[in-house]
mmCIF file of C-alpha atoms in Angstrom:
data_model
loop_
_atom_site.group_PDB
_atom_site.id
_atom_site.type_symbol
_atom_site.label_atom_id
_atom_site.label_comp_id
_atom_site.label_asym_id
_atom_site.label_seq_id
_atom_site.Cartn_x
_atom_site.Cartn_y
_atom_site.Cartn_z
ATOM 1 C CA UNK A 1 104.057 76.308 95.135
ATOM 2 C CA UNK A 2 102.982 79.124 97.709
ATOM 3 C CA UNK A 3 103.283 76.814 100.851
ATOM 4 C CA UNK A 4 106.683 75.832 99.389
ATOM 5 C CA UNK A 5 107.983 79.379 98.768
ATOM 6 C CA UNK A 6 106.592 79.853 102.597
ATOM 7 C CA UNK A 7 109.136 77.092 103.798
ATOM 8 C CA UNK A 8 111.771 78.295 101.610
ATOM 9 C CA UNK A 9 111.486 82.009 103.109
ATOM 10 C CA UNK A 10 111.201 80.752 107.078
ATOM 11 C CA UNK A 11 114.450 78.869 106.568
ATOM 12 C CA UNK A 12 116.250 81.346 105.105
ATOM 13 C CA UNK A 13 114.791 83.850 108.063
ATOM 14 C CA UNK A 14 115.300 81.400 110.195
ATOM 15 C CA UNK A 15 119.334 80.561 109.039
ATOM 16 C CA UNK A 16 119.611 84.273 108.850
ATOM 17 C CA UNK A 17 118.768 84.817 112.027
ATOM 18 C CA UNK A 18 121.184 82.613 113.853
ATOM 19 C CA UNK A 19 124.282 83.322 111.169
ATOM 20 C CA UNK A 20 126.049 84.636 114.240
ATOM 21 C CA UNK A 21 125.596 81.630 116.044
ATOM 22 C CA UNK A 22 128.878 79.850 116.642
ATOM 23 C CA UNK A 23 129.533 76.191 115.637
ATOM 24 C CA UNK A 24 132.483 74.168 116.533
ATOM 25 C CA UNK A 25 134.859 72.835 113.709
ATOM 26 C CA UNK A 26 134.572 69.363 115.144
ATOM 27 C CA UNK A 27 132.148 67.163 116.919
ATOM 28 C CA UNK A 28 132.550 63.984 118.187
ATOM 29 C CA UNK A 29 129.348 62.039 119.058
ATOM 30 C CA UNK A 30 128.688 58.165 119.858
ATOM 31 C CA UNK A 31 124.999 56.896 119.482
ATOM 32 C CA UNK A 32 122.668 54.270 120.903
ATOM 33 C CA UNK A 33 119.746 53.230 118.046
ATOM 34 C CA UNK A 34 116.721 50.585 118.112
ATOM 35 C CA UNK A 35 114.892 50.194 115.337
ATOM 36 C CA UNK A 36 111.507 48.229 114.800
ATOM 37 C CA UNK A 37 109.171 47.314 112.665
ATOM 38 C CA UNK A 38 109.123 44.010 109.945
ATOM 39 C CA UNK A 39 112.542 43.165 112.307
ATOM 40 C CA UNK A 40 114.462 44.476 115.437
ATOM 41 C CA UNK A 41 117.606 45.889 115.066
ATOM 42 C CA UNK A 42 120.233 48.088 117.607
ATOM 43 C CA UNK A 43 123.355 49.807 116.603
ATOM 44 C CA UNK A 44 125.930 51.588 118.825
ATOM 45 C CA UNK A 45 127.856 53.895 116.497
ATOM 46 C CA UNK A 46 131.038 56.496 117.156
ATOM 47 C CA UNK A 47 131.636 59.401 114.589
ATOM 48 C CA UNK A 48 133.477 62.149 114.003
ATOM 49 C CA UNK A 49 131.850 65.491 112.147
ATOM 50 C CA UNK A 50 134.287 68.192 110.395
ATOM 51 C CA UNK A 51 133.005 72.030 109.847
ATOM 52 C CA UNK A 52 132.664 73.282 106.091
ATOM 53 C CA UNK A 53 132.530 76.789 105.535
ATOM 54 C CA UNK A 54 132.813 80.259 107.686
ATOM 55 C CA UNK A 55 129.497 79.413 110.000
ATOM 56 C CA UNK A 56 130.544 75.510 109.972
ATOM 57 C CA UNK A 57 126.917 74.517 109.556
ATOM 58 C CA UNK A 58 127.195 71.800 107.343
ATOM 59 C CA UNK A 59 129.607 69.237 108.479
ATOM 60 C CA UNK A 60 130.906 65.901 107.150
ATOM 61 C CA UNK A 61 132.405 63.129 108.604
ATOM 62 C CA UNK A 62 132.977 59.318 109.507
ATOM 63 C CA UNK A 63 131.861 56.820 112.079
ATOM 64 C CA UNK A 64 132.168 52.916 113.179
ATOM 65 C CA UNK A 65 128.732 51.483 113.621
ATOM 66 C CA UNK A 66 128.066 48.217 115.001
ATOM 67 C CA UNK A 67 124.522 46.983 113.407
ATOM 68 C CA UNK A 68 123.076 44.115 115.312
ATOM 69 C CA UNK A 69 119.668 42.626 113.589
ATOM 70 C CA UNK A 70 117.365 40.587 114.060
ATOM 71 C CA UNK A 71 114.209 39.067 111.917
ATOM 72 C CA UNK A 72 111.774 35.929 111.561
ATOM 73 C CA UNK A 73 110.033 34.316 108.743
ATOM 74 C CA UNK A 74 111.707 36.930 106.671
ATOM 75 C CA UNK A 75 112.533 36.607 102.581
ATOM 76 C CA UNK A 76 115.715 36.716 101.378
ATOM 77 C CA UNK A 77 115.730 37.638 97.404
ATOM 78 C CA UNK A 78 119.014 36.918 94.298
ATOM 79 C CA UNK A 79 121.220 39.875 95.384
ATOM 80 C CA UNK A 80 123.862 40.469 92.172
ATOM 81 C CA UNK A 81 123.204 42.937 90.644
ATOM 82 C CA UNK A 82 123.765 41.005 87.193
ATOM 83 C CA UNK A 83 120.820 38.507 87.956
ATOM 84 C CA UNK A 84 118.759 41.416 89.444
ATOM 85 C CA UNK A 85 118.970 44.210 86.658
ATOM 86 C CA UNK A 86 120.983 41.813 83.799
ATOM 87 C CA UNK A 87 124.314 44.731 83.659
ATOM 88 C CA UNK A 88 126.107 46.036 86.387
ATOM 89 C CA UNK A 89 127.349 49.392 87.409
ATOM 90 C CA UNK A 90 125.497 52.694 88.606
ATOM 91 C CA UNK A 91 123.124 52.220 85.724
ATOM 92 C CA UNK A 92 121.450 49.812 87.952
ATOM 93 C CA UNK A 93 120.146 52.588 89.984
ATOM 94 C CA UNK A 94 117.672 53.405 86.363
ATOM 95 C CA UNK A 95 116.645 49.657 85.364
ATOM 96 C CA UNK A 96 113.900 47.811 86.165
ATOM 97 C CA UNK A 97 114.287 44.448 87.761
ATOM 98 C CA UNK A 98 114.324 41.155 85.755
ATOM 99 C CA UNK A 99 111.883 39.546 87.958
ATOM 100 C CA UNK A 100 112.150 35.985 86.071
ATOM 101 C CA UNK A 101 115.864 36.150 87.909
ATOM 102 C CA UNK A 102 114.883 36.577 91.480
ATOM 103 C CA UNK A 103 114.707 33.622 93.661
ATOM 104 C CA UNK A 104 114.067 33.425 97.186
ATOM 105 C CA UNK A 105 115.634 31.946 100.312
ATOM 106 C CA UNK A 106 112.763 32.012 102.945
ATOM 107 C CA UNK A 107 114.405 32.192 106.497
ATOM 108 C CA UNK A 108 112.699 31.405 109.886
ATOM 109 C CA UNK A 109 114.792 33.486 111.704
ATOM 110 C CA UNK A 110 117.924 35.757 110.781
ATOM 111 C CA UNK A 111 120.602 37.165 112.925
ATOM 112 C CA UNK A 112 123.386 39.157 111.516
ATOM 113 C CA UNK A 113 126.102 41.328 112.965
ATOM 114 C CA UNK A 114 127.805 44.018 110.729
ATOM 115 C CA UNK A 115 130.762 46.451 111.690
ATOM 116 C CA UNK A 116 131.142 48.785 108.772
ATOM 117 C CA UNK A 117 132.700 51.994 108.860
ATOM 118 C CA UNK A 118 130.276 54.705 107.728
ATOM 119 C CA UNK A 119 130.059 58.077 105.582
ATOM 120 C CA UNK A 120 128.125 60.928 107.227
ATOM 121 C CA UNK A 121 126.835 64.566 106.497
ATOM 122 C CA UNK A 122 124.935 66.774 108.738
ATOM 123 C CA UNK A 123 123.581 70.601 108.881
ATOM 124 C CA UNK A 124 122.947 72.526 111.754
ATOM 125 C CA UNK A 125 120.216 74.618 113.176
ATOM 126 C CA UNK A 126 121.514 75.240 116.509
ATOM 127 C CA UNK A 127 119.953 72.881 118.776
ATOM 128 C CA UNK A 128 118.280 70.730 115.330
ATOM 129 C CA UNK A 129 120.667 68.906 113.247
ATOM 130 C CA UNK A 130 119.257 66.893 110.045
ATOM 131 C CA UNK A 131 121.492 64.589 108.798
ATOM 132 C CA UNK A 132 122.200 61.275 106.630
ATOM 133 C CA UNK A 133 125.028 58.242 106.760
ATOM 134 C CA UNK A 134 125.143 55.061 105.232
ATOM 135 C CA UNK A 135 127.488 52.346 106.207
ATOM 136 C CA UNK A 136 130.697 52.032 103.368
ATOM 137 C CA UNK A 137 133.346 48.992 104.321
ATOM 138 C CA UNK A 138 132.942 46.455 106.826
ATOM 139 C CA UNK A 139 132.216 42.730 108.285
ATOM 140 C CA UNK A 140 129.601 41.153 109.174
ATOM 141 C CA UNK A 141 129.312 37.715 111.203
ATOM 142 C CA UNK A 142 126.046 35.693 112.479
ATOM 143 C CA UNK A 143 125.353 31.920 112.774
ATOM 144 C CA UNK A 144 124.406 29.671 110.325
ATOM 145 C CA UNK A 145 120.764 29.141 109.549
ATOM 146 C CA UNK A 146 118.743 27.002 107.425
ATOM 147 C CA UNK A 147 115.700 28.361 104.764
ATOM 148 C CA UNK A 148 113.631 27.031 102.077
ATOM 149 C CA UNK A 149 114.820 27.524 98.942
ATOM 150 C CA UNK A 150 112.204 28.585 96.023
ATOM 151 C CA UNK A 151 113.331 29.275 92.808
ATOM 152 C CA UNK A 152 111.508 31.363 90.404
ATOM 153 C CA UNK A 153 111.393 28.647 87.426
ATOM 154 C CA UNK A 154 108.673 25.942 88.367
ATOM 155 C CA UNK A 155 110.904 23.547 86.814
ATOM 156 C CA UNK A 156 114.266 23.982 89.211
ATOM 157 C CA UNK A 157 114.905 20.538 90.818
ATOM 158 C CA UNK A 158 116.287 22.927 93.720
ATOM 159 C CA UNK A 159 112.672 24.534 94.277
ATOM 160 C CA UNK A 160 111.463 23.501 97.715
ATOM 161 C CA UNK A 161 114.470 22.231 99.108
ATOM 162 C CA UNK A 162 116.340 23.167 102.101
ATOM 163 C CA UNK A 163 119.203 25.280 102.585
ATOM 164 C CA UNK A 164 122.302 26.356 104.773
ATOM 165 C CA UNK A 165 122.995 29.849 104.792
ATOM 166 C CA UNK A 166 125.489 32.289 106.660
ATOM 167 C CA UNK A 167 125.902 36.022 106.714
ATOM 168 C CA UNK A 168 128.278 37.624 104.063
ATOM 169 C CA UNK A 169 131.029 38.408 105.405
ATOM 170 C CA UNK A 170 132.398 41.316 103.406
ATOM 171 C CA UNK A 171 130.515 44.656 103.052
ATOM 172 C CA UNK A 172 130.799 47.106 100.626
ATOM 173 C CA UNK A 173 129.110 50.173 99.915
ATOM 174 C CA UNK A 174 128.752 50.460 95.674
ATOM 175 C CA UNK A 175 125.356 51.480 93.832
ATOM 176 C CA UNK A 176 122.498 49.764 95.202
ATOM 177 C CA UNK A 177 122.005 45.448 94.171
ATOM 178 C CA UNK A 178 125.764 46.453 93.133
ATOM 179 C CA UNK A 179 126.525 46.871 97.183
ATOM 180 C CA UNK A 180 127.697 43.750 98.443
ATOM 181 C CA UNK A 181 126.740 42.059 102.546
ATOM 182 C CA UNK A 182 125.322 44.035 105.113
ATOM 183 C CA UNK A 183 124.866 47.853 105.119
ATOM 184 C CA UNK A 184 122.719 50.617 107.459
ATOM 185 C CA UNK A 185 121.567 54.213 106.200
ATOM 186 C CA UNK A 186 120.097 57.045 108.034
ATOM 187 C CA UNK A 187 117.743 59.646 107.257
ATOM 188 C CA UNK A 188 117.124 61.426 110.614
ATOM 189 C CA UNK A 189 116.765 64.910 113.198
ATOM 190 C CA UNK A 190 118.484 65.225 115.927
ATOM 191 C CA UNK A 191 117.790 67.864 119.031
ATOM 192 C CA UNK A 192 120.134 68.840 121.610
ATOM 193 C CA UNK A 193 118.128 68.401 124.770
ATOM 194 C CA UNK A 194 121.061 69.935 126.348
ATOM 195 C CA UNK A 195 124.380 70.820 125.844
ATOM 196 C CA UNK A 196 125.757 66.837 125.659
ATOM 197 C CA UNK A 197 122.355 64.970 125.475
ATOM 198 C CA UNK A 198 120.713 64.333 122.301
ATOM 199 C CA UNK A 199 118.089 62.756 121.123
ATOM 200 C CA UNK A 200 117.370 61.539 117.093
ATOM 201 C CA UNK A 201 114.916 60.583 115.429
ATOM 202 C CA UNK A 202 114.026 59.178 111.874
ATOM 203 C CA UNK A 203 113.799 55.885 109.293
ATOM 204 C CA UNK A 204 116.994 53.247 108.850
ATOM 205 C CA UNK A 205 117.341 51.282 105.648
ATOM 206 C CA UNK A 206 118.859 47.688 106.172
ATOM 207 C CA UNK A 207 120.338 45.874 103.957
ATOM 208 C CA UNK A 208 120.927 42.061 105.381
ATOM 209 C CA UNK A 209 122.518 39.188 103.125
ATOM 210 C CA UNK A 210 122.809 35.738 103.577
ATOM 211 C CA UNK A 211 125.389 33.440 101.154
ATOM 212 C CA UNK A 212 124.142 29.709 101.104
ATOM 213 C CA UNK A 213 126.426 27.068 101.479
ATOM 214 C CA UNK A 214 125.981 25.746 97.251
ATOM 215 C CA UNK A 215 125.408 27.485 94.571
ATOM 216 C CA UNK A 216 121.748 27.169 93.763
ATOM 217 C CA UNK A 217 120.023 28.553 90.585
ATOM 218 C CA UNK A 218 121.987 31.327 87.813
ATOM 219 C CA UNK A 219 124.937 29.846 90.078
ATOM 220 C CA UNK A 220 124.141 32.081 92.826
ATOM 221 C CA UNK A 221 125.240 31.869 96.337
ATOM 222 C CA UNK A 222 124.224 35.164 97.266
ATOM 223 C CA UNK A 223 120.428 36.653 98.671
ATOM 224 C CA UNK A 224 119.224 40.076 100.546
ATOM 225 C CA UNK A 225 116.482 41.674 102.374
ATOM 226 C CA UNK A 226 115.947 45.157 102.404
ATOM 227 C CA UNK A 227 114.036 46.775 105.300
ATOM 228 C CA UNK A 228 112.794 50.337 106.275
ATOM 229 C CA UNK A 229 112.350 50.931 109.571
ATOM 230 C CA UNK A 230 112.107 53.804 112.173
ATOM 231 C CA UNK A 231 114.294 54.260 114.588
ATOM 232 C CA UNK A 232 114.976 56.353 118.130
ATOM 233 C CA UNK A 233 118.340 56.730 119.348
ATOM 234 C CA UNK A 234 120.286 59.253 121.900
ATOM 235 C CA UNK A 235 123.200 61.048 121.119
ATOM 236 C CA UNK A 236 126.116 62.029 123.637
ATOM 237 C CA UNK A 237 128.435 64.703 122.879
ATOM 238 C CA UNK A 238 132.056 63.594 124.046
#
């Protein structure tokens, strides 16, 4: 409790300290990202931040991000939210998973491409920036690959067998197995190394999905892989 009051107290010196600071009422930025770890991904991204406020600190705004990943001998699990929690809806976010539902759709290799227009919101400490964004509507496109299919009931004549599978093409940003294809979040901080260059670091959350060619067990088409990983990227002021 004492080291967090501590925190608590240097910020607020700390924002107190630079209130006279000016920041601009727009920024526009465009990013280059790799990210590693359990798969390789890059994403080039373009946004646009707006000013709240008298000091403009905390800014929102909106971006197109082109996600490019890449992964191998990575599983695929049932991505509805129906089959996944049994309901639907932000409730999901507060269930526990029906783990008799999820199947899995083991791919060798997976390549997907996803341009998604994305949410973001951002507060400034002069040169430091923390921020967060997550992808909201988009498209995604990737060749077709082929997996094993293993259902979770011993007893599913389509356990063991192989399967086609290509990228979803529609993305959607909803509440969590709601969300639908492929979508990237951020947690990061950012530091202006100078007045245009910047450089960011922190974790991306992936969210890949493949839909198979059939419908295979529940009558799903539909499976996802969820990946954390950290991530470097540099920032250019335009």
């Amino acid at each position: 409790m004492k080291k967090a009051l501590l925190i608590v107290l240097a910020l607020a010196a700390f924002t107190g300290s630079h209130a006279q600071f000016s920041y601009p009422k727009k920024t526009t930025t465009a990013d280059v990202a790799l990210s590693a770890i359990g798969g390789f991904s890059g994403a080039l991204s373009y946004q646009q931040f707006y000013g709240i406020g008298k000091a403009n600190r905390f800014k929102v705004g909106w971006g197109v991000r082109l996600t490019s990943f890449v992964g191998k001998d990575l599983d695929y699990i049932t991505a509805p939210a129906r089959l996944t929690s049994g309901e639907t809806g932000p409730q999901v976010l507060f269930v526990e998973n029906v783990l008799s539902n999820l199947d899995t759709l083991k791919l060798p290799r997976s390549q997907t491409n996803a341009l998604n227009l994305a949410i973001h919101l951002e507060y400034s400490f002069r040169k430091l920036d923390l921020g967060f964004n997550i992808d909201a509507i988009g498209a995604t496109f990737g060749a077709e690959q082929t997996g094993t299919f293993l259902a979770k009931s011993t007893d599913s004549r389509l356990s063991g067998t192989q399967q086609s599978a290509k990228p979803t093409v529609f993305n959607l940003l909803l509440v969590s197995d709601n969300d639908l294809g492929s979508l990237n979040s951020e947690l990061y901080a950012r530091y202006w190394i100078s007045h245009k260059t910047g450089i960011r670091l922190g974790a991306s959350f992936q969210f890949t999905e493949y839909t198979t060619s059939q419908n295979l067990t529940f009558e799903n088409d539909r499976f996802r892989n969820k990946i954390l990983m950290p991530f470097v990227a540099i920032s250019f002021k335009l």
